[in-house]
PDB file of C-alpha atoms in Angstrom:
ATOM      1  CA  VAL A   1      -8.091  -9.064 -24.920  1.00 68.00           C
ATOM      2  CA  ASN A   2      -5.397  -7.714 -26.441  1.00 75.00           C
ATOM      3  CA  LEU A   3      -6.474  -3.527 -26.625  1.00 78.00           C
ATOM      4  CA  PRO A   4      -3.793  -0.912 -27.626  1.00 81.00           C
ATOM      5  CA  ALA A   5      -3.530   2.481 -27.776  1.00 88.00           C
ATOM      6  CA  HIS A   6      -1.064   4.995 -28.221  1.00 90.00           C
ATOM      7  CA  ALA A   7      -2.208   7.519 -25.887  1.00 92.00           C
ATOM      8  CA  VAL A   8      -4.545   5.915 -23.007  1.00 92.00           C
ATOM      9  CA  ILE A   9      -6.427   9.223 -21.007  1.00 94.00           C
ATOM     10  CA  ILE A  10      -8.234   7.740 -18.012  1.00 93.00           C
ATOM     11  CA  LYS A  11     -11.013  10.620 -17.308  1.00 94.00           C
ATOM     12  CA  GLY A  12     -12.130  10.633 -13.666  1.00 92.00           C
ATOM     13  CA  THR A  13     -10.586   8.379 -10.776  1.00 92.00           C
ATOM     14  CA  GLN A  14     -13.383   7.597  -8.945  1.00 92.00           C
ATOM     15  CA  ILE A  15     -16.268   5.486  -9.690  1.00 92.00           C
ATOM     16  CA  TYR A  16     -19.914   3.915  -7.328  1.00 95.00           C
ATOM     17  CA  ASP A  17     -19.135   1.448  -5.339  1.00 92.00           C
ATOM     18  CA  PRO A  18     -22.946   0.485  -4.695  1.00 94.00           C
ATOM     19  CA  SER A  19     -21.867  -1.437  -1.215  1.00 92.00           C
ATOM     20  CA  LYS A  20     -20.529   0.972   0.172  1.00 90.00           C
ATOM     21  CA  GLY A  21     -23.505   3.685  -1.031  1.00 94.00           C
ATOM     22  CA  ARG A  22     -21.149   5.709  -2.587  1.00 95.00           C
ATOM     23  CA  TRP A  23     -17.879   7.034  -4.623  1.00 93.00           C
ATOM     24  CA  ALA A  24     -14.576   5.065  -4.607  1.00 92.00           C
ATOM     25  CA  GLU A  25     -10.955   5.296  -6.068  1.00 89.00           C
ATOM     26  CA  LEU A  26     -10.007   3.137  -8.571  1.00 90.00           C
ATOM     27  CA  SER A  27      -8.149  -0.042  -7.389  1.00 87.00           C
ATOM     28  CA  PRO A  28      -4.121   0.987  -8.667  1.00 84.00           C
ATOM     29  CA  LEU A  29      -4.316  -2.213 -10.052  1.00 86.00           C
ATOM     30  CA  ASP A  30      -7.442  -0.922 -12.540  1.00 90.00           C
ATOM     31  CA  VAL A  31      -5.521   2.472 -13.294  1.00 89.00           C
ATOM     32  CA  LEU A  32      -2.361   0.539 -14.354  1.00 86.00           C
ATOM     33  CA  GLN A  33      -4.283  -1.770 -16.240  1.00 87.00           C
ATOM     34  CA  MET A  34      -5.486   0.420 -18.399  1.00 89.00           C
ATOM     35  CA  LEU A  35      -1.757   2.824 -18.216  1.00 87.00           C
ATOM     36  CA  GLY A  36      -0.482  -0.467 -19.518  1.00 86.00           C
ATOM     37  CA  ARG A  37      -2.749  -0.552 -22.803  1.00 87.00           C
ATOM     38  CA  ALA A  38      -0.729   2.423 -23.839  1.00 88.00           C
ATOM     39  CA  GLY A  39       2.821   2.090 -25.988  1.00 86.00           C
ATOM     40  CA  ARG A  40       3.000  -1.326 -26.193  1.00 82.00           C
ATOM     41  CA  PRO A  41       6.502  -2.501 -27.560  1.00 82.00           C
ATOM     42  CA  GLN A  42       5.429  -4.680 -30.541  1.00 83.00           C
ATOM     43  CA  TYR A  43       3.107  -1.399 -31.763  1.00 84.00           C
ATOM     44  CA  ASP A  44       5.027   1.633 -30.537  1.00 85.00           C
ATOM     45  CA  ASN A  45       7.934   2.934 -29.282  1.00 87.00           C
ATOM     46  CA  GLU A  46       6.570   4.653 -26.381  1.00 89.00           C
ATOM     47  CA  GLY A  47       2.685   5.952 -25.562  1.00 90.00           C
ATOM     48  CA  GLU A  48       0.916   7.980 -23.285  1.00 92.00           C
ATOM     49  CA  GLY A  49      -0.843   7.465 -20.293  1.00 91.00           C
ATOM     50  CA  ILE A  50      -3.150  10.753 -19.269  1.00 92.00           C
ATOM     51  CA  ILE A  51      -4.740  10.925 -15.455  1.00 92.00           C
ATOM     52  CA  MET A  52      -7.969  13.423 -14.724  1.00 94.00           C
ATOM     53  CA  THR A  53      -8.553  13.840 -11.167  1.00 92.00           C
ATOM     54  CA  GLN A  54      -9.007  15.565  -8.248  1.00 92.00           C
ATOM     55  CA  HIS A  55      -6.431  17.298  -7.162  1.00 93.00           C
ATOM     56  CA  SER A  56      -6.115  16.228  -4.255  1.00 91.00           C
ATOM     57  CA  GLU A  57      -5.792  12.339  -5.765  1.00 89.00           C
ATOM     58  CA  LEU A  58      -2.628  14.282  -7.126  1.00 89.00           C
ATOM     59  CA  GLN A  59       0.158  12.840  -4.590  1.00 88.00           C
ATOM     60  CA  TYR A  60      -1.262   9.568  -4.850  1.00 86.00           C
ATOM     61  CA  TYR A  61      -1.027   8.893  -8.524  1.00 85.00           C
ATOM     62  CA  LEU A  62       1.639  10.602  -8.996  1.00 86.00           C
ATOM     63  CA  SER A  63       2.683   7.763  -6.481  1.00 84.00           C
ATOM     64  CA  LEU A  64       1.293   5.180  -8.074  1.00 82.00           C
ATOM     65  CA  THR A  65       2.428   5.855 -11.731  1.00 79.00           C
ATOM     66  CA  ASN A  66       6.720   6.181 -10.115  1.00 81.00           C
ATOM     67  CA  LEU A  67       5.595   2.237  -8.196  1.00 75.00           C
ATOM     68  CA  GLN A  68       6.245   4.260  -5.050  1.00 71.00           C
ATOM     69  CA  LEU A  69       3.328   2.416  -3.193  1.00 66.00           C
ATOM     70  CA  PRO A  70       4.029  -0.013  -0.554  1.00 70.00           C
ATOM     71  CA  VAL A  71       3.464  -3.351  -0.815  1.00 72.00           C
ATOM     72  CA  GLU A  72       1.125  -4.966   1.532  1.00 81.00           C
ATOM     73  CA  SER A  73       0.507  -9.379   1.479  1.00 86.00           C
ATOM     74  CA  GLN A  74      -2.682 -10.152   1.777  1.00 87.00           C
ATOM     75  CA  LEU A  75      -1.430 -13.517   2.769  1.00 91.00           C
ATOM     76  CA  ILE A  76      -2.441 -13.265   6.517  1.00 92.00           C
ATOM     77  CA  LYS A  77      -6.019 -13.756   5.330  1.00 92.00           C
ATOM     78  CA  THR A  78      -6.066 -17.459   4.037  1.00 93.00           C
ATOM     79  CA  LEU A  79      -2.650 -18.648   6.088  1.00 93.00           C
ATOM     80  CA  PRO A  80      -4.636 -21.387   7.563  1.00 93.00           C
ATOM     81  CA  ASP A  81      -6.536 -22.991   4.183  1.00 94.00           C
ATOM     82  CA  HIS A  82      -2.862 -22.112   2.609  1.00 92.00           C
ATOM     83  CA  LEU A  83      -1.248 -24.142   5.766  1.00 92.00           C
ATOM     84  CA  ASN A  84      -4.251 -26.734   5.788  1.00 93.00           C
ATOM     85  CA  ALA A  85      -3.090 -27.599   2.677  1.00 94.00           C
ATOM     86  CA  GLU A  86      -0.463 -28.597   2.287  1.00 92.00           C
ATOM     87  CA  VAL A  87      -0.954 -30.562   5.914  1.00 92.00           C
ATOM     88  CA  VAL A  88      -2.922 -32.794   3.589  1.00 93.00           C
ATOM     89  CA  LEU A  89      -0.533 -32.626   0.359  1.00 93.00           C
ATOM     90  CA  GLY A  90       2.685 -34.033   2.153  1.00 91.00           C
ATOM     91  CA  THR A  91       4.077 -30.799   2.446  1.00 90.00           C
ATOM     92  CA  VAL A  92       4.490 -30.331   5.673  1.00 82.00           C
ATOM     93  CA  GLN A  93       4.908 -32.243   9.010  1.00 80.00           C
ATOM     94  CA  ASN A  94       4.613 -32.648  12.593  1.00 75.00           C
TER      95      ASN A  94
END
């Protein structure tokens, strides 16, 4: 779905997580996805993103918007499955 906008306002960064039974912060990918709707090149020259959050989360979201968060690989969790698939395909032998 293509829903471009000139300005995106995220009013609150917490959502209720029923599996944890408490409020949790939006994932970084969700926030970047929402902010990415602002100022699409084919529609606008620039866009504006506004995040309304608690002061304690300010530094986190500043780091997120400046892309200064560490990259954390999730490959190790599924590495055995990937290696088994390569063995079955014949890519890996011995």
